[in-house]
PDB file of C-alpha atoms in Angstrom:
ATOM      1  CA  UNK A1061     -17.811   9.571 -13.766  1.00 46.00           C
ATOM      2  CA  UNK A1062     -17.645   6.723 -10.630  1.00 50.00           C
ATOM      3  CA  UNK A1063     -15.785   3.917 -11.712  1.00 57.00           C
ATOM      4  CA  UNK A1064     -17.781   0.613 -11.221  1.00 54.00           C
ATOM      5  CA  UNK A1065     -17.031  -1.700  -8.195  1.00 54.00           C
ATOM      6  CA  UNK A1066     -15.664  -4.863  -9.680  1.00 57.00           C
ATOM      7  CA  UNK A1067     -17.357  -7.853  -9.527  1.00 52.00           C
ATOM      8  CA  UNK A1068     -14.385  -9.668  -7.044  1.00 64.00           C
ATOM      9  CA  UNK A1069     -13.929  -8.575  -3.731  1.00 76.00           C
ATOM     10  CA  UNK A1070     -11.751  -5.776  -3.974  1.00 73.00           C
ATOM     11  CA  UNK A1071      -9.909  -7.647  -0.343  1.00 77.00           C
ATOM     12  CA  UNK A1072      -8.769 -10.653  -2.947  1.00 86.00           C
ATOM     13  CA  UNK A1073      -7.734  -7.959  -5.272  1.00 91.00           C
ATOM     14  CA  UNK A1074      -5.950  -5.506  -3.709  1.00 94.00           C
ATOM     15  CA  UNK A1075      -2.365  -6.622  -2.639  1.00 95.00           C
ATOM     16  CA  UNK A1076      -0.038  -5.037  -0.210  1.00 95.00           C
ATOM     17  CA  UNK A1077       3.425  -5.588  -0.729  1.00 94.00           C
ATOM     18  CA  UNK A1078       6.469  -5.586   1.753  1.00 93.00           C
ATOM     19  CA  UNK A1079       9.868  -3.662   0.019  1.00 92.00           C
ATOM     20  CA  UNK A1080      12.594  -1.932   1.240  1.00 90.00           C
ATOM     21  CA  UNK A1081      11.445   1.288   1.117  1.00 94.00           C
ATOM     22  CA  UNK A1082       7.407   0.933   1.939  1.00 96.00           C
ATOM     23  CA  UNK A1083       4.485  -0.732   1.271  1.00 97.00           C
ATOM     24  CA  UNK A1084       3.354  -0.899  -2.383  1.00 97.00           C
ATOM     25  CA  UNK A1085      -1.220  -1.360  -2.702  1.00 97.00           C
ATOM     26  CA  UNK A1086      -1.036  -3.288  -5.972  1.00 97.00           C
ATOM     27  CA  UNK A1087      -4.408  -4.633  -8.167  1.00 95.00           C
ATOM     28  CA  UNK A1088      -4.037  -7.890  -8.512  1.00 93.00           C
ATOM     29  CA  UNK A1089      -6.101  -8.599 -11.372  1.00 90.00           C
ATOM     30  CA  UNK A1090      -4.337  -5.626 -13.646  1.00 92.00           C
ATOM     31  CA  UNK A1091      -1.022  -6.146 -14.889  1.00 93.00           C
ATOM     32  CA  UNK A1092       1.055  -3.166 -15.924  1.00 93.00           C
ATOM     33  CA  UNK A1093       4.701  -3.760 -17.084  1.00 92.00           C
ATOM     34  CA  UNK A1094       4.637  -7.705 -16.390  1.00 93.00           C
ATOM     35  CA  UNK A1095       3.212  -6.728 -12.474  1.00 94.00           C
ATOM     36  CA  UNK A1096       0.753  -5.971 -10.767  1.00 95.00           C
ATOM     37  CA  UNK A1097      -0.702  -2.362 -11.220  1.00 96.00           C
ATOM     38  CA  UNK A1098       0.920   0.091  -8.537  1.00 97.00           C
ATOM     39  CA  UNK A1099      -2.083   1.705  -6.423  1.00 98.00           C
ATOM     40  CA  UNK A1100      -0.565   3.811  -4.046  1.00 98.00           C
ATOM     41  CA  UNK A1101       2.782   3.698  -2.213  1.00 98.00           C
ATOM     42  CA  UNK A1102       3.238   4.599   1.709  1.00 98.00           C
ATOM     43  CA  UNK A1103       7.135   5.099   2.723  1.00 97.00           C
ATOM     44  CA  UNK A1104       8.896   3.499   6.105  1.00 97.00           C
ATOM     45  CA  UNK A1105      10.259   6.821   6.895  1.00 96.00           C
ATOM     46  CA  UNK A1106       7.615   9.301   6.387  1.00 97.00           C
ATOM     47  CA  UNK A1107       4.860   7.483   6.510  1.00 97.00           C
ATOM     48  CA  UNK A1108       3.394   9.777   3.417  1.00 97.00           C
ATOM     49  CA  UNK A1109       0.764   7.938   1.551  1.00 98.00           C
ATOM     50  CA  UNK A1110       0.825   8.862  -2.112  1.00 98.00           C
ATOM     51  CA  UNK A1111      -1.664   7.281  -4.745  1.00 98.00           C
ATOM     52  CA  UNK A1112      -0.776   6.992  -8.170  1.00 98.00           C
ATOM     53  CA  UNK A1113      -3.161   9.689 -10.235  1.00 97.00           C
ATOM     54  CA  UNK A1114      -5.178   6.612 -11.571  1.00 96.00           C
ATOM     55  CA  UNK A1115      -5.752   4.667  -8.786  1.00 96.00           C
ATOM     56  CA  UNK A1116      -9.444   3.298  -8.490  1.00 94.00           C
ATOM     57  CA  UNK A1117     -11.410   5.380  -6.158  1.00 94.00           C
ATOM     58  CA  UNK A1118     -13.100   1.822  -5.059  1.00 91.00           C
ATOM     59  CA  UNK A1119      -9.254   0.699  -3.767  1.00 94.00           C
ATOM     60  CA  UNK A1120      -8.726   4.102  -1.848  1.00 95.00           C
ATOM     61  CA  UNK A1121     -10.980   3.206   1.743  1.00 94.00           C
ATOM     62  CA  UNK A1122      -9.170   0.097   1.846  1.00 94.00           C
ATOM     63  CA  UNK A1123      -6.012   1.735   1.315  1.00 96.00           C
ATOM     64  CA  UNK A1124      -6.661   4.592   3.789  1.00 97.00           C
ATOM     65  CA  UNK A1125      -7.502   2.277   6.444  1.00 95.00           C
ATOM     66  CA  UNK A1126      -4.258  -0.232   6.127  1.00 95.00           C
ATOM     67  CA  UNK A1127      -1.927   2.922   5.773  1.00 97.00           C
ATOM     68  CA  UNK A1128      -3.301   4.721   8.875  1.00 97.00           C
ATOM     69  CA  UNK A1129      -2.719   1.192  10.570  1.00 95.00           C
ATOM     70  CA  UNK A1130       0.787   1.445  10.554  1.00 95.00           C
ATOM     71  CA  UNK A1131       1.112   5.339  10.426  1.00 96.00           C
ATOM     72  CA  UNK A1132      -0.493   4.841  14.069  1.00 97.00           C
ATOM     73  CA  UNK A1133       2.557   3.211  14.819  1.00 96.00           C
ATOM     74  CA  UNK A1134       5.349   5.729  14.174  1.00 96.00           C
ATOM     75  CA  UNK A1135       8.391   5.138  16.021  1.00 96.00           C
ATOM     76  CA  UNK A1136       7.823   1.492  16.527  1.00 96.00           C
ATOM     77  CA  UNK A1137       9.828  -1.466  14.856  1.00 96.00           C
ATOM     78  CA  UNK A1138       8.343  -2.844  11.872  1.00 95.00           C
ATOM     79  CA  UNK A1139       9.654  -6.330  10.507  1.00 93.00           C
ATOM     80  CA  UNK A1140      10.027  -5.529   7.067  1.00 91.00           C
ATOM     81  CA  UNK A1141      11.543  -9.331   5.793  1.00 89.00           C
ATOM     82  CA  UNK A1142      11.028 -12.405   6.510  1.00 90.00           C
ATOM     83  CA  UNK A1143      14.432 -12.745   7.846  1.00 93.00           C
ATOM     84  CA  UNK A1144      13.884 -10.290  10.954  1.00 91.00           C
ATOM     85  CA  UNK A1145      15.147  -7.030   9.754  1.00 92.00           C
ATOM     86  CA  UNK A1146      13.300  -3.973  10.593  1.00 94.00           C
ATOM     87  CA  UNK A1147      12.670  -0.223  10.018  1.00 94.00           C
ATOM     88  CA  UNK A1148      11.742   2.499  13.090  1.00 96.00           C
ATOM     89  CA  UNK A1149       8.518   3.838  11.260  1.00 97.00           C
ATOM     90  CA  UNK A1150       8.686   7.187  10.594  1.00 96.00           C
ATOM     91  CA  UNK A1151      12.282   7.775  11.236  1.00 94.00           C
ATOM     92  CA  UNK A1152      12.233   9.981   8.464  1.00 92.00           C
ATOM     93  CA  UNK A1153       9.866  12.634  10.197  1.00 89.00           C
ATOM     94  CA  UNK A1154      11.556  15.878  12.146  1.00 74.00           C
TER      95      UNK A1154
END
């Protein structure tokens, strides 16, 4: 059964965090383990999106679409801090 589309726009909802490793899609208004709930995950250095086996089919366009943003971008510098450092995209891949 289709979940429902929640009643906030899923763009307030849906937050994209910066870590060391790649980009974590978070839901903002569900907390899991004193977070927010882990969506999907797309790495630096293989640029492999991977949802987590609940993730919200309402979250996954809007996932898709930011994750083939930067996956369109392999081998570029990507600022991963506020600081300056960065990450080749992709560096991973063979």
């Amino acid at each position: 059964m289709a979940q429902p589309i929640p009643t906030d726009s899923i763009e307030e909802r849906l937050f994209v965090g910066k870590y060391p490793c790649g980009l974590v899609y978070a839901d903002r208004a569900t907390e899991e383990h004193g977070d927010y709930k882990r969506l999907a995950f797309l790495s630096y250095s293989t640029l492999e999106l991977s949802f987590q086996s609940d993730c919200p089919d309402f979250f996954k366009a809007d996932i898709l679409e930011d994750a083939q943003r930067l996956q369109s971008q392999k081998g570029q510098e990507y600022q991963i801090s506020s600081s300056g450092q960065t990450i080749t995209l992709g560096h991973g891949i063979e």
